[in-house]
Amino acid sequence: MTHNTLILSVVAFATLGVITRPLRIPEYVWAALGAAALIAFGFLPWRDAIAAAAKGIDVYLFLIGMMLLAEIGRQEGLFDWLAALAVRYARGSARRLFLIIYAVGTLVTVFLSNDATAVVLTPAVYAAAKAARVEPLPYLFICAFIANAASFVLPISNPANLVIFGTHMPPLSQWLYQFTLPSIASILVTYFLLRFTQRAAIDQKISTDFRTEPLSVGGKCVAVGIAVTAVALLGASSLDRQLGLPTFIAGTAVAIIVLIISGRSPMPVLRDISWGVLPLVAGLFVLVAAVQQTGILNSVTQMLHDVAASSPRETSLGAGIIVALASNLMNNLPTGLVAAAVSQSADVPLQVTSGILIGVDLGPNLSVTGSLATILWLIVLRREGEAVTAWQFLKLGIVVMPPALVAALLALTVVS
C-alpha cells in the first residue's frame, strides 16, 4: 500500500469509529486514536498534529463557554422553569407546544449558534416534555433538526460558517441578501416535514397539571448571561472577530457569579460537563490535516475552479449536494474544513461558496453523527436517559433533509 493510501485508511477507520461507536466506545476515543496512530506510524509529524489541533482553539473556547452556561443553567433550574413556561403557553395542545419549541429553537440557533441549541435547549425541551407528560423524542428531534436547518441565517448561527468563508466573510448586508431566502426555505420545509412525520405523537392533549417553581436568583443570572452572550456574539460577528473568546468569557463569568451567589462548589458543574467533545474536535482537526498532506485535494481544487468558472449556478447546486452527503459520511466539521480549503484555493464565486456552506450546515440532518451539534445533542440525550439509534435518525432524516436541502439550494439560485 502507498503512503497516501495508508494515511487515508487510518483516517477512514477513525471516522467510521466516530460515526458507528463500536462497543459503545465514545466518539472522542476513535478520533483521538486515529490522530495518535497517524503520529505513531510517522504519517504526520507531531508538530504538524499539534499545529492542526491548535487551529481549533476558537472552537474549544466556544464549546466550553456554551457548556458552562448550559450546565449551570440546568443546575439552577432555568430549563425546568422555561419548560413550565412553554407548557403553560401551549394551553393543553401538543401541536402548539411543538410549534413553540420549534420557534424557540430557531431563535436560539440564529442568535446563539446550532451548538447552543443542542447543549442549552435540549435539556429544557426534555423537561418540557416530562412536565407535559408526553413522549419526549418528537420534541427532542426538533432540537437536532432546527440546529442545522437554521444555522446559516447569520454568520454566528454556526461556527462552520466562519470556517467556510475564512477571511473572505461577506458583509452582514450581503450575507442577509444571500442567505435569507434559502434560510426561510430550509426552516419552513424542515418544520412541515418534521410535523408531518410526528403527526401521530403530537395529535393529543398534554397535561397542564404541574407545579411551577419560581426561578432562583442564580437561574435569573444564567438567563441574563445567555442574553448577554447572544449580544456579545452579534457584536463580535459584526466586527469580524472570532466567537470563541467572548463565549468563553461570558460562560466563565456567569458560572463564577452564580456559584458565588449560591455558595456552592464548582466541582458538580465541572464534573457534569461533556469534556469529551474537546478531544473529539481536536482529533478531527488532525485527521483533516493528514488528508490535506496527501495532496489529493489539489486535483479537486483545480476541477472545482474550472467548473465554477463556466457554470457557477450548476456548480453551487452540485457542490452543495455533494458536500451535504459527505458531511454525513465523515461529519460536517472535517468536511467543512476540507471544503473550505478547496473552495478558498480554487477562488470560486460567492454563489458556489454559499452552496457549499448550505451543504455543510443543512446536510448533516441526514445522519445522527453528521454534525458536531447533533453529536452534542446525542450526548445530552444519553445523560437524560434517552437513546436514538443511527437507523432511527436516518429514517427521519431521509424524509426531512433532502427536500429542505433542495429547496434551500434552489432559493440560493434565485438570489445569486
Short mmCIF file of C-alpha atoms in Angstrom, two decimals:
data_model
loop_
_atom_site.label_atom_id
_atom_site.label_comp_id
_atom_site.label_asym_id
_atom_site.label_seq_id
_atom_site.Cartn_x
_atom_site.Cartn_y
_atom_site.Cartn_z
CA MET A 1 0.00 0.00 0.00
CA THR A 2 1.22 3.51 -0.80
CA HIS A 3 1.95 6.12 1.83
CA ASN A 4 -1.17 8.14 0.95
CA THR A 5 -3.37 5.03 0.93
CA LEU A 6 -2.24 4.14 4.44
CA ILE A 7 -2.99 7.67 5.67
CA LEU A 8 -6.46 7.60 4.14
CA SER A 9 -7.07 4.14 5.63
CA VAL A 10 -6.28 5.37 9.14
CA VAL A 11 -8.49 8.43 8.64
CA ALA A 12 -11.34 6.28 7.28
CA PHE A 13 -11.06 3.83 10.20
CA ALA A 14 -11.13 6.63 12.78
CA THR A 15 -14.04 8.38 11.05
CA LEU A 16 -16.01 5.13 10.89
CA GLY A 17 -15.44 4.68 14.62
CA VAL A 18 -16.74 8.19 15.33
CA ILE A 19 -19.86 7.52 13.28
CA THR A 20 -20.72 3.98 14.42
CA ARG A 21 -19.34 3.95 18.02
CA PRO A 22 -18.44 0.20 18.08
CA LEU A 23 -18.89 -1.37 21.52
CA ARG A 24 -20.38 1.99 22.58
CA ILE A 25 -16.91 3.46 22.84
CA PRO A 26 -17.32 7.29 22.84
CA GLU A 27 -16.76 9.25 19.63
CA TYR A 28 -13.79 11.16 21.00
CA VAL A 29 -11.84 7.96 21.66
CA TRP A 30 -11.92 6.99 17.97
CA ALA A 31 -10.92 10.47 16.83
CA ALA A 32 -8.05 10.55 19.34
CA LEU A 33 -6.91 7.03 18.40
CA GLY A 34 -6.86 7.99 14.71
CA ALA A 35 -4.78 11.08 15.45
CA ALA A 36 -2.41 9.11 17.68
CA ALA A 37 -1.99 6.40 15.02
CA LEU A 38 -1.08 8.98 12.37
CA ILE A 39 1.66 10.33 14.64
CA ALA A 40 2.88 6.91 15.87
CA PHE A 41 3.27 5.50 12.35
CA GLY A 42 5.07 8.60 11.17
CA PHE A 43 2.34 9.66 8.74
CA LEU A 44 2.03 13.09 10.35
CA PRO A 45 4.82 14.82 12.30
CA TRP A 46 3.79 15.54 15.88
CA ARG A 47 4.49 19.24 15.40
CA ASP A 48 2.07 19.32 12.45
CA ALA A 49 -0.52 17.45 14.53
CA ILE A 50 -0.23 19.98 17.35
CA ALA A 51 -0.50 22.84 14.86
CA ALA A 52 -3.61 21.25 13.36
CA ALA A 53 -5.23 20.78 16.77
CA ALA A 54 -4.33 24.37 17.67
CA LYS A 55 -6.43 25.60 14.73
CA GLY A 56 -9.48 24.61 16.76
CA ILE A 57 -8.74 26.84 19.78
CA ASP A 58 -11.61 29.18 18.95
CA VAL A 59 -13.98 26.21 18.67
CA TYR A 60 -12.80 24.79 22.02
CA LEU A 61 -13.33 28.13 23.77
CA PHE A 62 -16.78 28.46 22.21
CA LEU A 63 -17.84 24.98 23.32
CA ILE A 64 -16.50 25.41 26.86
CA GLY A 65 -18.40 28.67 27.27
CA MET A 66 -21.65 27.17 25.98
CA MET A 67 -21.30 24.01 28.07
CA LEU A 68 -20.67 26.10 31.19
CA LEU A 69 -23.81 28.15 30.52
CA ALA A 70 -25.85 25.01 29.86
CA GLU A 71 -24.68 23.10 32.94
CA ILE A 72 -25.02 25.99 35.39
CA GLY A 73 -28.44 26.74 33.90
CA ARG A 74 -29.52 23.12 34.35
CA GLN A 75 -28.36 23.00 37.96
CA GLU A 76 -30.06 26.32 38.77
CA GLY A 77 -33.41 25.10 37.40
CA LEU A 78 -33.53 27.53 34.47
CA PHE A 79 -34.51 24.83 32.00
CA ASP A 80 -37.25 23.44 34.23
CA TRP A 81 -38.67 26.94 34.57
CA LEU A 82 -38.56 27.55 30.81
CA ALA A 83 -40.17 24.16 30.25
CA ALA A 84 -43.06 25.05 32.52
CA LEU A 85 -43.45 28.36 30.70
CA ALA A 86 -43.61 26.61 27.30
CA VAL A 87 -46.17 24.08 28.51
CA ARG A 88 -48.30 26.83 30.03
CA TYR A 89 -48.38 28.77 26.74
CA ALA A 90 -49.23 25.56 24.86
CA ARG A 91 -52.55 25.54 26.76
CA GLY A 92 -53.01 21.79 26.58
CA SER A 93 -52.20 21.44 22.86
CA ALA A 94 -49.30 19.21 21.79
CA ARG A 95 -49.32 20.85 18.35
CA ARG A 96 -48.94 24.29 19.90
CA LEU A 97 -46.12 23.00 22.12
CA PHE A 98 -44.40 21.61 19.02
CA LEU A 99 -44.63 24.99 17.29
CA ILE A 100 -43.41 26.90 20.36
CA ILE A 101 -40.36 24.65 20.72
CA TYR A 102 -39.59 24.95 17.01
CA ALA A 103 -39.82 28.75 17.13
CA VAL A 104 -37.61 28.95 20.23
CA GLY A 105 -35.14 26.52 18.66
CA THR A 106 -34.95 28.73 15.58
CA LEU A 107 -34.22 31.83 17.66
CA VAL A 108 -31.59 30.08 19.80
CA THR A 109 -29.84 28.73 16.69
CA VAL A 110 -29.90 32.08 14.89
CA PHE A 111 -28.57 34.17 17.77
CA LEU A 112 -26.53 31.68 19.83
CA SER A 113 -25.47 29.03 17.23
CA ASN A 114 -26.55 25.49 16.47
CA ASP A 115 -24.23 24.07 19.14
CA ALA A 116 -26.03 26.18 21.74
CA THR A 117 -29.36 24.73 20.60
CA ALA A 118 -28.01 21.24 21.14
CA VAL A 119 -26.44 22.00 24.51
CA VAL A 120 -28.72 24.65 26.01
CA LEU A 121 -32.17 23.98 24.54
CA THR A 122 -32.27 20.17 24.60
CA PRO A 123 -32.42 19.87 28.41
CA ALA A 124 -35.23 22.45 28.51
CA VAL A 125 -37.21 20.56 25.86
CA TYR A 126 -36.75 17.30 27.71
CA ALA A 127 -38.01 18.95 30.88
CA ALA A 128 -40.98 20.41 28.99
CA ALA A 129 -41.97 17.01 27.61
CA LYS A 130 -41.76 15.46 31.06
CA ALA A 131 -43.83 18.29 32.54
CA ALA A 132 -46.44 17.81 29.80
CA ARG A 133 -46.33 14.01 30.29
CA VAL A 134 -45.73 13.27 26.63
CA GLU A 135 -43.17 11.16 24.77
CA PRO A 136 -40.05 13.40 24.64
CA LEU A 137 -38.47 12.22 21.36
CA PRO A 138 -40.78 14.03 18.88
CA TYR A 139 -39.93 17.31 20.60
CA LEU A 140 -36.25 16.46 21.09
CA PHE A 141 -35.94 15.82 17.36
CA ILE A 142 -36.77 19.50 16.86
CA CYS A 143 -33.56 20.48 18.67
CA ALA A 144 -31.42 18.31 16.40
CA PHE A 145 -33.04 19.32 13.11
CA ILE A 146 -33.53 23.04 13.66
CA ALA A 147 -29.95 23.32 14.95
CA ASN A 148 -28.80 22.59 11.39
CA ALA A 149 -31.76 23.92 9.38
CA ALA A 150 -31.48 27.47 10.79
CA SER A 151 -27.70 27.58 11.04
CA PHE A 152 -27.00 29.86 8.08
CA VAL A 153 -29.38 32.72 8.91
CA LEU A 154 -26.45 34.70 10.37
CA PRO A 155 -22.67 34.14 10.35
CA ILE A 156 -22.80 33.33 14.08
CA SER A 157 -25.53 30.72 13.69
CA ASN A 158 -22.92 28.03 13.03
CA PRO A 159 -19.16 28.17 13.74
CA ALA A 160 -18.73 26.28 10.44
CA ASN A 161 -19.81 29.45 8.63
CA LEU A 162 -16.65 31.19 9.78
CA VAL A 163 -14.57 28.21 8.67
CA ILE A 164 -16.08 28.10 5.17
CA PHE A 165 -15.60 31.78 4.38
CA GLY A 166 -12.43 32.33 6.43
CA THR A 167 -11.01 35.76 5.72
CA HIS A 168 -13.49 36.29 2.88
CA MET A 169 -16.57 36.69 5.08
CA PRO A 170 -19.14 38.86 3.23
CA PRO A 171 -20.58 41.95 4.99
CA LEU A 172 -23.70 41.32 7.05
CA SER A 173 -25.93 43.04 4.46
CA GLN A 174 -24.54 40.81 1.70
CA TRP A 175 -24.93 37.75 3.94
CA LEU A 176 -28.58 38.53 4.62
CA TYR A 177 -29.25 39.09 0.91
CA GLN A 178 -27.55 35.80 0.03
CA PHE A 179 -28.97 33.55 2.75
CA THR A 180 -32.32 34.94 3.96
CA LEU A 181 -34.43 33.22 1.28
CA PRO A 182 -32.53 29.90 1.48
CA SER A 183 -32.83 30.00 5.28
CA ILE A 184 -36.59 30.59 5.13
CA ALA A 185 -36.94 27.68 2.70
CA SER A 186 -34.82 25.42 4.94
CA ILE A 187 -36.65 26.33 8.16
CA LEU A 188 -40.18 26.04 6.73
CA VAL A 189 -39.64 22.81 4.80
CA THR A 190 -37.96 21.21 7.81
CA TYR A 191 -40.82 22.29 10.06
CA PHE A 192 -43.63 20.95 7.90
CA LEU A 193 -41.89 17.64 7.23
CA LEU A 194 -40.97 17.18 10.89
CA ARG A 195 -44.53 17.94 11.92
CA PHE A 196 -45.84 15.53 9.27
CA THR A 197 -43.62 12.70 10.44
CA GLN A 198 -44.53 13.30 14.10
CA ARG A 199 -48.24 13.98 13.49
CA ALA A 200 -49.45 10.95 15.47
CA ALA A 201 -47.39 11.85 18.52
CA ILE A 202 -48.48 15.50 18.63
CA ASP A 203 -52.18 14.93 17.91
CA GLN A 204 -53.12 14.81 21.58
CA LYS A 205 -53.80 16.84 24.67
CA ILE A 206 -50.97 17.49 27.07
CA SER A 207 -51.02 17.71 30.82
CA THR A 208 -51.14 21.10 32.46
CA ASP A 209 -51.32 19.67 35.96
CA PHE A 210 -47.88 20.54 37.28
CA ARG A 211 -46.41 22.85 39.85
CA THR A 212 -44.30 25.80 38.70
CA GLU A 213 -41.39 26.67 40.97
CA PRO A 214 -40.22 30.30 40.94
CA LEU A 215 -36.93 30.90 39.18
CA SER A 216 -33.98 31.22 41.56
CA VAL A 217 -31.65 34.21 41.62
CA GLY A 218 -28.97 32.01 40.10
CA GLY A 219 -31.34 30.95 37.34
CA LYS A 220 -32.11 34.59 36.56
CA CYS A 221 -28.37 35.32 36.37
CA VAL A 222 -27.89 32.48 33.88
CA ALA A 223 -30.79 33.76 31.77
CA VAL A 224 -29.25 37.23 31.69
CA GLY A 225 -25.87 35.68 30.93
CA ILE A 226 -27.24 33.82 27.93
CA ALA A 227 -28.81 37.03 26.62
CA VAL A 228 -25.55 38.94 27.12
CA THR A 229 -23.69 36.14 25.33
CA ALA A 230 -26.02 36.48 22.35
CA VAL A 231 -25.35 40.22 22.18
CA ALA A 232 -21.59 39.64 22.50
CA LEU A 233 -21.66 37.12 19.65
CA LEU A 234 -23.57 39.52 17.41
CA GLY A 235 -21.06 42.25 18.23
CA ALA A 236 -18.09 40.00 17.56
CA SER A 237 -19.61 38.89 14.26
CA SER A 238 -20.28 42.46 13.12
CA LEU A 239 -16.62 43.30 13.86
CA ASP A 240 -15.47 40.14 12.03
CA ARG A 241 -13.95 38.76 15.23
CA GLN A 242 -13.77 35.14 16.36
CA LEU A 243 -16.58 33.94 18.62
CA GLY A 244 -14.76 31.59 20.98
CA LEU A 245 -13.20 34.01 23.43
CA PRO A 246 -16.36 36.11 24.04
CA THR A 247 -18.36 32.95 24.62
CA PHE A 248 -15.75 31.51 26.97
CA ILE A 249 -15.53 34.74 28.98
CA ALA A 250 -19.32 35.02 29.23
CA GLY A 251 -19.79 31.40 30.27
CA THR A 252 -16.99 31.51 32.83
CA ALA A 253 -18.14 34.83 34.30
CA VAL A 254 -21.76 33.66 34.65
CA ALA A 255 -20.69 30.38 36.26
CA ILE A 256 -18.43 32.17 38.78
CA ILE A 257 -21.10 34.75 39.69
CA VAL A 258 -23.81 32.12 40.15
CA LEU A 259 -21.57 29.84 42.22
CA ILE A 260 -20.59 32.75 44.48
CA ILE A 261 -24.24 33.75 44.96
CA SER A 262 -25.31 30.21 45.76
CA GLY A 263 -22.20 29.42 47.81
CA ARG A 264 -21.73 26.11 46.02
CA SER A 265 -18.63 24.24 44.90
CA PRO A 266 -17.75 24.38 41.19
CA MET A 267 -16.95 20.66 41.12
CA PRO A 268 -20.50 19.40 40.32
CA VAL A 269 -20.65 21.78 37.35
CA LEU A 270 -17.21 20.81 36.05
CA ARG A 271 -17.87 17.11 36.62
CA ASP A 272 -21.09 17.04 34.59
CA ILE A 273 -19.77 18.87 31.51
CA SER A 274 -19.17 16.63 28.48
CA TRP A 275 -15.45 17.32 28.16
CA GLY A 276 -15.02 14.50 25.64
CA VAL A 277 -16.24 16.78 22.85
CA LEU A 278 -12.94 18.72 23.00
CA PRO A 279 -10.61 15.80 22.12
CA LEU A 280 -13.21 14.80 19.51
CA VAL A 281 -12.87 18.15 17.75
CA ALA A 282 -9.08 18.18 18.15
CA GLY A 283 -8.83 14.68 16.69
CA LEU A 284 -10.94 15.67 13.69
CA PHE A 285 -8.69 18.66 13.01
CA VAL A 286 -5.67 16.34 12.99
CA LEU A 287 -7.39 13.85 10.66
CA VAL A 288 -8.16 16.64 8.20
CA ALA A 289 -4.54 17.84 8.33
CA ALA A 290 -3.43 14.34 7.36
CA VAL A 291 -5.81 14.26 4.39
CA GLN A 292 -4.56 17.64 3.21
CA GLN A 293 -0.97 16.39 3.44
CA THR A 294 -1.66 13.65 0.88
CA GLY A 295 -2.14 16.25 -1.85
CA ILE A 296 -5.27 14.61 -3.23
CA LEU A 297 -7.16 17.86 -2.78
CA ASN A 298 -5.07 19.62 -5.43
CA SER A 299 -6.86 17.94 -8.32
CA VAL A 300 -10.23 18.57 -6.69
CA THR A 301 -9.33 22.25 -6.30
CA GLN A 302 -8.42 22.61 -9.97
CA MET A 303 -11.56 20.81 -11.12
CA LEU A 304 -13.79 22.97 -8.92
CA HIS A 305 -12.10 26.12 -10.21
CA ASP A 306 -12.67 25.14 -13.85
CA VAL A 307 -16.30 24.04 -13.40
CA ALA A 308 -17.24 27.06 -11.26
CA ALA A 309 -15.82 29.46 -13.82
CA SER A 310 -18.00 28.06 -16.63
CA SER A 311 -21.27 27.36 -14.77
CA PRO A 312 -21.45 28.80 -11.20
CA ARG A 313 -25.19 28.14 -10.74
CA GLU A 314 -24.98 24.43 -11.57
CA THR A 315 -21.74 24.15 -9.57
CA SER A 316 -23.36 25.64 -6.47
CA LEU A 317 -26.17 23.09 -6.66
CA GLY A 318 -23.87 20.16 -7.30
CA ALA A 319 -21.28 21.19 -4.72
CA GLY A 320 -23.98 21.74 -2.10
CA ILE A 321 -25.42 18.26 -2.60
CA ILE A 322 -22.01 16.54 -2.70
CA VAL A 323 -20.82 18.32 0.45
CA ALA A 324 -24.13 17.53 2.20
CA LEU A 325 -23.69 13.82 1.52
CA ALA A 326 -20.01 13.92 2.51
CA SER A 327 -20.93 15.61 5.80
CA ASN A 328 -22.95 12.54 6.74
CA LEU A 329 -20.19 10.15 5.76
CA MET A 330 -17.39 11.88 7.68
CA ASN A 331 -19.08 14.57 9.87
CA ASN A 332 -19.50 18.15 8.72
CA LEU A 333 -16.58 19.55 10.74
CA PRO A 334 -13.84 17.74 8.76
CA THR A 335 -15.94 18.08 5.60
CA GLY A 336 -16.24 21.81 6.17
CA LEU A 337 -12.50 22.15 6.80
CA VAL A 338 -11.69 20.27 3.59
CA ALA A 339 -14.35 22.12 1.58
CA ALA A 340 -13.08 25.46 2.88
CA ALA A 341 -9.51 24.63 1.90
CA VAL A 342 -10.62 23.58 -1.60
CA SER A 343 -13.01 26.48 -2.26
CA GLN A 344 -10.61 29.13 -0.98
CA SER A 345 -7.74 27.71 -3.06
CA ALA A 346 -9.97 27.44 -6.13
CA ASP A 347 -11.10 31.07 -5.69
CA VAL A 348 -14.70 30.21 -6.62
CA PRO A 349 -17.56 32.76 -6.89
CA LEU A 350 -19.64 33.67 -3.83
CA GLN A 351 -22.58 31.63 -5.17
CA VAL A 352 -20.53 28.42 -5.17
CA THR A 353 -19.13 29.04 -1.68
CA SER A 354 -22.69 29.71 -0.49
CA GLY A 355 -23.87 26.40 -1.93
CA ILE A 356 -21.04 24.60 -0.16
CA LEU A 357 -21.94 26.32 3.11
CA ILE A 358 -25.59 25.26 2.84
CA GLY A 359 -24.46 21.68 2.23
CA VAL A 360 -22.15 21.75 5.26
CA ASP A 361 -24.79 23.35 7.52
CA LEU A 362 -28.01 21.61 6.45
CA GLY A 363 -26.71 18.34 5.03
CA PRO A 364 -25.95 16.73 8.43
CA ASN A 365 -29.69 16.40 9.14
CA LEU A 366 -29.50 13.03 7.40
CA SER A 367 -27.39 11.16 9.96
CA VAL A 368 -27.03 11.17 13.72
CA THR A 369 -23.30 11.95 13.61
CA GLY A 370 -23.44 14.37 10.65
CA SER A 371 -22.64 17.47 12.68
CA LEU A 372 -20.97 18.39 15.94
CA ALA A 373 -24.29 19.90 17.08
CA THR A 374 -26.07 16.56 16.59
CA ILE A 375 -23.32 14.70 18.45
CA LEU A 376 -23.69 17.17 21.33
CA TRP A 377 -27.45 16.58 21.17
CA LEU A 378 -26.86 12.83 21.44
CA ILE A 379 -24.61 13.32 24.47
CA VAL A 380 -27.29 15.40 26.22
CA LEU A 381 -29.92 12.76 25.41
CA ARG A 382 -27.81 9.97 26.89
CA ARG A 383 -27.41 11.96 30.10
CA GLU A 384 -31.20 12.28 30.30
CA GLY A 385 -31.63 8.54 29.77
CA GLU A 386 -32.91 8.77 26.17
CA ALA A 387 -31.47 6.84 23.24
CA VAL A 388 -31.66 7.42 19.49
CA THR A 389 -30.13 4.87 17.13
CA ALA A 390 -28.42 5.73 13.85
CA TRP A 391 -31.17 3.89 11.94
CA GLN A 392 -33.93 5.68 13.84
CA PHE A 393 -32.43 9.07 12.97
CA LEU A 394 -31.72 8.08 9.35
CA LYS A 395 -35.35 7.06 8.76
CA LEU A 396 -36.45 10.52 9.84
CA GLY A 397 -33.57 12.39 8.22
CA ILE A 398 -34.06 10.83 4.80
CA VAL A 399 -37.60 12.27 4.74
CA VAL A 400 -36.73 15.71 6.13
CA MET A 401 -33.26 16.66 4.88
CA PRO A 402 -33.23 16.14 1.07
CA PRO A 403 -36.33 18.29 0.34
CA ALA A 404 -35.09 21.03 2.66
CA LEU A 405 -31.63 20.95 1.05
CA VAL A 406 -33.02 21.14 -2.49
CA ALA A 407 -35.39 23.96 -1.50
CA ALA A 408 -32.54 25.96 0.09
CA LEU A 409 -30.19 25.45 -2.86
CA LEU A 410 -32.88 26.40 -5.37
CA ALA A 411 -33.68 29.51 -3.32
CA LEU A 412 -29.97 30.36 -3.48
CA THR A 413 -30.07 30.32 -7.29
CA VAL A 414 -32.92 32.84 -7.19
CA VAL A 415 -30.93 35.43 -5.21
CA SER A 416 -27.49 34.76 -6.76
#
